Tab-separated table of C-alpha atoms in Angstrom:
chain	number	residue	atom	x	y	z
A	4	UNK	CA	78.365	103.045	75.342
A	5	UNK	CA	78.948	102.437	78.530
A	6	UNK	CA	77.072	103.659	81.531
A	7	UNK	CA	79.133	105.468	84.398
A	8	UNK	CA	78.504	102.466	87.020
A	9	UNK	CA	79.808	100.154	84.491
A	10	UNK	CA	83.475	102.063	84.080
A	11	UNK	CA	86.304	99.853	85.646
A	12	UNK	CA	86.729	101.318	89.316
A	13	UNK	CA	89.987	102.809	88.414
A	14	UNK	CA	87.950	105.078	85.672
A	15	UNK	CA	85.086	106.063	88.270
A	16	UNK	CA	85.660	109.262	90.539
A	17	UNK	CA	86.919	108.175	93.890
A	18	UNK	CA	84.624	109.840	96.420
A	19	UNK	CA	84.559	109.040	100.477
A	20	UNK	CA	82.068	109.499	103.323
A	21	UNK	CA	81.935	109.341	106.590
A	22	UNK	CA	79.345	108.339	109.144
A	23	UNK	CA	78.055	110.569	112.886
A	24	UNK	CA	75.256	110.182	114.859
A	25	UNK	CA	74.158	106.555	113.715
A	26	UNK	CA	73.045	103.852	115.981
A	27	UNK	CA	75.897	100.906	115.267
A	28	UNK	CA	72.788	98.686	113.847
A	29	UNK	CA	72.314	101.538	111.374
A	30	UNK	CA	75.356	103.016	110.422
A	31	UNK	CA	76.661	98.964	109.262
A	32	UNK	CA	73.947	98.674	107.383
A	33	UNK	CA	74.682	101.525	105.450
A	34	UNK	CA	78.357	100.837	104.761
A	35	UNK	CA	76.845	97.493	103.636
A	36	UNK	CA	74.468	98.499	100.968
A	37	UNK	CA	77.138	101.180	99.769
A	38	UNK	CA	79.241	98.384	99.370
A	39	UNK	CA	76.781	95.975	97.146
A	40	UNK	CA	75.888	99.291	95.504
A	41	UNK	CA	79.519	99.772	94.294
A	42	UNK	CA	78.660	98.412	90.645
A	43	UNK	CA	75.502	100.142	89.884
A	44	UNK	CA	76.972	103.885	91.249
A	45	UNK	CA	78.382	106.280	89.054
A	46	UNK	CA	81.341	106.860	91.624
A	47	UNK	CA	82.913	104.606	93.547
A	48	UNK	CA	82.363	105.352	97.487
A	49	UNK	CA	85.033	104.786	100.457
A	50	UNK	CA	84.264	105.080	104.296
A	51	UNK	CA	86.847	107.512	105.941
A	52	UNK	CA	86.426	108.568	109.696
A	53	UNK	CA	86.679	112.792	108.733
A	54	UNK	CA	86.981	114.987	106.370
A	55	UNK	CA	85.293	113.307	103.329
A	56	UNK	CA	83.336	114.814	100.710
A	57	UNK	CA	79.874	113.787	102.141
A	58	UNK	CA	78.781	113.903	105.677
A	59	UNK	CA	76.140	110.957	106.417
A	60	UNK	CA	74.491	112.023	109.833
A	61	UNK	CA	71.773	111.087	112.166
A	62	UNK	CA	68.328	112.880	112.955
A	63	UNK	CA	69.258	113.177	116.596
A	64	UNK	CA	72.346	115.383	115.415
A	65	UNK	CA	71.979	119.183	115.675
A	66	UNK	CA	71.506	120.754	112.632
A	67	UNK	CA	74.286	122.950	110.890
A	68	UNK	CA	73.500	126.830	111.201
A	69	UNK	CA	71.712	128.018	108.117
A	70	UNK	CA	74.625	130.630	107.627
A	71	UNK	CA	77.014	127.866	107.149
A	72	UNK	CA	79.744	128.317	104.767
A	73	UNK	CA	78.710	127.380	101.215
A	74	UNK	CA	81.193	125.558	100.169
A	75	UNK	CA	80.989	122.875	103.058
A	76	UNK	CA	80.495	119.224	102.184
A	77	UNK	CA	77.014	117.874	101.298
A	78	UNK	CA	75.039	116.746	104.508
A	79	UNK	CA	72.621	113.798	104.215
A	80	UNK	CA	70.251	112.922	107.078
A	81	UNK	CA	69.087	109.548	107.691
A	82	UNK	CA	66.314	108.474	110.357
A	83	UNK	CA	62.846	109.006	111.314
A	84	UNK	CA	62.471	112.856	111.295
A	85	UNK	CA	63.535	114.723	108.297
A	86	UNK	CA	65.824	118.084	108.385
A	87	UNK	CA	64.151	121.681	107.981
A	88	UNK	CA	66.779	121.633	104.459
A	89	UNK	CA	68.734	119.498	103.093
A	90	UNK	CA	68.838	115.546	101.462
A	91	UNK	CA	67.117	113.393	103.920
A	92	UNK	CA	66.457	109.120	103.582
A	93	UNK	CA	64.328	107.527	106.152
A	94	UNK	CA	64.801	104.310	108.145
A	95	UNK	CA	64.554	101.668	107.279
A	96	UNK	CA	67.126	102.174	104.064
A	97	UNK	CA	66.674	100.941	100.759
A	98	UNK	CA	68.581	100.296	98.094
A	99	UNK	CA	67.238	101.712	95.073
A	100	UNK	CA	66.497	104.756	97.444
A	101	UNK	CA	70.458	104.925	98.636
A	102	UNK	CA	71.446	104.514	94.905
A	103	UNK	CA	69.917	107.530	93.368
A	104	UNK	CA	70.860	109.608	96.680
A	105	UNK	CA	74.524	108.797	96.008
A	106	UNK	CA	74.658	109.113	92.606
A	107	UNK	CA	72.758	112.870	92.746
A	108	UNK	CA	75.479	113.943	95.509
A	109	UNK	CA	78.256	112.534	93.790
A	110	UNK	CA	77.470	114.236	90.565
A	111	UNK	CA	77.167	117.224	92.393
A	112	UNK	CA	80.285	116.627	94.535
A	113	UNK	CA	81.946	115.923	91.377
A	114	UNK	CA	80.785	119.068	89.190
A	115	UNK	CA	82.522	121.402	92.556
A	116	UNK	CA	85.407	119.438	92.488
A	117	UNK	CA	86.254	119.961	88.304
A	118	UNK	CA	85.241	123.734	88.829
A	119	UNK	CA	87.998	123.565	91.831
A	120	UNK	CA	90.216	122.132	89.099
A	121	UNK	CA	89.808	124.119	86.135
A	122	UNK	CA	90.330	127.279	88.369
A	123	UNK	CA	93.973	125.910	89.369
A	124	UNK	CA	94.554	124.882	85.931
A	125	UNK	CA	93.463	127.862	84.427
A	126	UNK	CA	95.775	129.731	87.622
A	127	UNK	CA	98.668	127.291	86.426
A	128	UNK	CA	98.702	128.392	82.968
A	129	UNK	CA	98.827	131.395	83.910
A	130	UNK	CA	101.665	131.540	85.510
A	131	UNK	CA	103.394	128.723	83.448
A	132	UNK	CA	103.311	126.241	85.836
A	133	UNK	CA	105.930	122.736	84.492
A	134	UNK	CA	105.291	119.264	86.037
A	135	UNK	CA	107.188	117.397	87.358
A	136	UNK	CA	107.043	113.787	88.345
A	137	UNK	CA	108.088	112.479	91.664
A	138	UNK	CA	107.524	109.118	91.065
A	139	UNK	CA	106.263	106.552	88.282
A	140	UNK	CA	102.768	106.127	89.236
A	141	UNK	CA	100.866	103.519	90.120
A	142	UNK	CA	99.223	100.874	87.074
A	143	UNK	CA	95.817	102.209	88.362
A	144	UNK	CA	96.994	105.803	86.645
A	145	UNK	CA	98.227	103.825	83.440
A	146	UNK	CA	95.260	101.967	82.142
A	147	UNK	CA	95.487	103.590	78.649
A	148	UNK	CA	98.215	103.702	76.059
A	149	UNK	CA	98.100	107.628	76.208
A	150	UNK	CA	98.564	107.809	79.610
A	151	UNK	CA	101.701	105.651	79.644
A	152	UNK	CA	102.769	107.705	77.263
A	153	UNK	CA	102.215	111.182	78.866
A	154	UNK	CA	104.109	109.467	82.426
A	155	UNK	CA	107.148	108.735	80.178
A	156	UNK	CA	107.224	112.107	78.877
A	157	UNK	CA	106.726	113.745	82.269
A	158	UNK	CA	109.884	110.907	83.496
A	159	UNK	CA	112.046	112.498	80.830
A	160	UNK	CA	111.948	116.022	81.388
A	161	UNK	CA	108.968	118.518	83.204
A	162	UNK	CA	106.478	119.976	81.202
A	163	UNK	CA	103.667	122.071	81.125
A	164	UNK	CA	99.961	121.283	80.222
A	165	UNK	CA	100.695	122.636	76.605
A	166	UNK	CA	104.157	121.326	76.083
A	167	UNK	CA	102.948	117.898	76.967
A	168	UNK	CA	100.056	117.724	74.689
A	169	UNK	CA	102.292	119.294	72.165
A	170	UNK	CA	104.707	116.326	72.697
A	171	UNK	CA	102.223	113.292	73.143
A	172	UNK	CA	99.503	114.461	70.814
A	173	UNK	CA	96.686	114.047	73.198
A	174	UNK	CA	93.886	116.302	73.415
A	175	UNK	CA	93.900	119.437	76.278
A	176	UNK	CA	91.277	117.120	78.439
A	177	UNK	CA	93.471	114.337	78.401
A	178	UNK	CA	96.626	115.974	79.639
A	179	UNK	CA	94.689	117.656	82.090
A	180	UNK	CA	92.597	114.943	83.452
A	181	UNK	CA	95.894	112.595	83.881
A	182	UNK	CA	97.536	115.755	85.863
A	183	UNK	CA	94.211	115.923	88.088
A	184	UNK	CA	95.006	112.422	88.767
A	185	UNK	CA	98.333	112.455	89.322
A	186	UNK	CA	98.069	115.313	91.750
A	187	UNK	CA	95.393	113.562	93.879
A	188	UNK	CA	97.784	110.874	94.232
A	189	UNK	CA	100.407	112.839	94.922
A	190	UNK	CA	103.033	111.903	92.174
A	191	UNK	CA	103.905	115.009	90.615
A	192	UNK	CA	104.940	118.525	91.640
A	193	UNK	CA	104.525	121.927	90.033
A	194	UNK	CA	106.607	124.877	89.667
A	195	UNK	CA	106.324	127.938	88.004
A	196	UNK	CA	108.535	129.050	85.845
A	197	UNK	CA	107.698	132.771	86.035
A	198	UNK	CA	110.104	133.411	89.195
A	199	UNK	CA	108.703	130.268	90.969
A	200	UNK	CA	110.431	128.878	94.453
A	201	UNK	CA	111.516	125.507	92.427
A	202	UNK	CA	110.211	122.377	92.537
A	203	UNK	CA	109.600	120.428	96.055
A	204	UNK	CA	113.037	118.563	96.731
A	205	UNK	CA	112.212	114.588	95.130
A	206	UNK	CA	114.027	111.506	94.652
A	207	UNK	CA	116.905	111.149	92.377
A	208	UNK	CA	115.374	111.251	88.555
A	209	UNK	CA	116.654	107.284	88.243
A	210	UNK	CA	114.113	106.407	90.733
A	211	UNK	CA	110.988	107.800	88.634
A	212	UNK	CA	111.434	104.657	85.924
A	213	UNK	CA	109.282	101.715	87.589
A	214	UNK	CA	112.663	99.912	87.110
A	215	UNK	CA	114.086	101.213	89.831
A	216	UNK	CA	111.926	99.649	92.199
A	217	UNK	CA	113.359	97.112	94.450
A	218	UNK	CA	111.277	93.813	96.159
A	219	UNK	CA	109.889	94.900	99.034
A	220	UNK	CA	107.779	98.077	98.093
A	221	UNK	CA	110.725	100.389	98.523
A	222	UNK	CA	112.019	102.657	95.608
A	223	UNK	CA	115.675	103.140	95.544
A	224	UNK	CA	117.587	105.259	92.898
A	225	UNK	CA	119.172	102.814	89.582
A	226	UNK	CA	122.962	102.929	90.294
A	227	UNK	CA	124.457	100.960	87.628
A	228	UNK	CA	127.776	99.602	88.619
A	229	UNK	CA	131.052	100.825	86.688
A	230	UNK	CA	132.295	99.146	84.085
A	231	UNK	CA	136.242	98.166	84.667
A	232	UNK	CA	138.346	99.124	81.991
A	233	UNK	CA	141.085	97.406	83.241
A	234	UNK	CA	141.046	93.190	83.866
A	235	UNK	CA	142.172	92.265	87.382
A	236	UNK	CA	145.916	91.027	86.576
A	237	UNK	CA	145.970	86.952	86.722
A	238	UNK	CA	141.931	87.185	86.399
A	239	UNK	CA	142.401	85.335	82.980
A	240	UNK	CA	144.945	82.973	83.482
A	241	UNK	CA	143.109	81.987	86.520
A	242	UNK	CA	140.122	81.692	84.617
A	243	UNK	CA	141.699	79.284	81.798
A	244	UNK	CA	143.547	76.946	84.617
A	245	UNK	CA	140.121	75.755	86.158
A	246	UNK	CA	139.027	75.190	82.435
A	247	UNK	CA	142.164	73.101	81.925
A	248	UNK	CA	143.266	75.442	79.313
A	249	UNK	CA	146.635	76.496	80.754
A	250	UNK	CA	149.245	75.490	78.823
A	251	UNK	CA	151.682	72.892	81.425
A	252	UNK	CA	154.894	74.988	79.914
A	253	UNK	CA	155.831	78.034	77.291
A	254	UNK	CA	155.468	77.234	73.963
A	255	UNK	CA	158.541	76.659	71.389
């Protein structure tokens, strides 16, 4: 079986952090050995300026109030002088240090972030929330034969979590972990269908099919072009004198 640091990066949960309070020595370093760490974690991490789901921050910071908000993002301290609370790694880093760290706050990151998930799926149900996709998603989303399959289902028509495992025959965790996804990325919409405002206004349905993609990284909707029932008058004659096949007078 394989171990969660050995899943193909498009399997692992995508988690970010961001770096304050850092000397510039310190702060590469540590972007550094999360980067050779990528294999061996059980998430794979991303450097974003704000708003990521852990907070890396110096000693020389002040220290949050201890009536924060609960649900903030973790806080981990690096330097000389540990934090009165809190996950704390002292200077100089290491890397076996670094790699349980991240795995123990991703796992915990990642535990509140499925609770979030089941809550609004659980919500959805409730009110009977349909899918719908805005857009065939990228091959990162598609890496099983399932989850092709549940994207062309979603293409053909929206669908709720039950109708679509009804239709593709997945399990209830499959349908709603490839709906999780999809929604991070931002290629479906939902609607409920107990006196909902409507879907969010999309693309033409043609464009969904991958298809429909023109060169260039633009989508465009499919128009196919109309079919003449008619041939242009002359089209055929002119056709058969380039070929040499007009006769030179009528026949007898």
């Amino acid at each position: 079986m394989n171990s969660p640091a050995n899943l193909p990066r498009s399997r692992r949960p995508l988690l970010s952090f961001s770096v304050e309070g850092l000397p510039a020595r310190d702060e590469l370093l540590f972007k550094s050995l999360v980067r050779l760490l990528d294999h061996r974690t059980h998430q794979h991490w991303a450097w974003q300026v704000e708003d990521a789901d852990l907070r890396v921050v110096g000693d020389r910071l002040p220290a949050p109030p201890a009536e924060a908000d609960d649900r903030s993002v973790p806080l981990l301290t690096i330097g000389e002088n540990p934090p009165s609370r809190g996950p704390f790694l002292r200077l100089p880093l290491h890397a076996d240090a670094l790699e349980a760290m991240l795995n123990r706050l991703g796992a915990m990151v990642v535990h509140a972030r499925e609770l979030g998930l089941a809550a609004s799926r659980d919500r959805a149900a409730e009110r009977g929330d349909e899918y719908r996709l805005l857009r065939w998603p990228s091959l990162a989303l598609l890496d099983t034969t399932m989850r092709m399959k549940l994207a062309t289902l979603l293409a053909s028509r929206p669908a709720s979590l039950q109708a679509l495992q009804q239709r593709s025959g997945a399990s209830a965790q499959e349908c709603a972990d490839f709906i999780a996804a999809l929604e991070n990325a931002g290629f479906v919409a939902a609607s409920s269908s107990n006196g909902g405002t409507g879907f969010a206004a999309s693309r033409a349905p043609e464009s969904i099919w991958p298809d429909s993609q023109v060169r260039g990284g633009t989508e465009a909707p499919f128009a196919p072009v109309a079919v003449r029932e008619t041939v242009q008058p002359g089209l055929l004659a002119r056709i058969r004198s380039r070929l040499g096949l007009l006769a030179s007078g009528p026949r007898a």
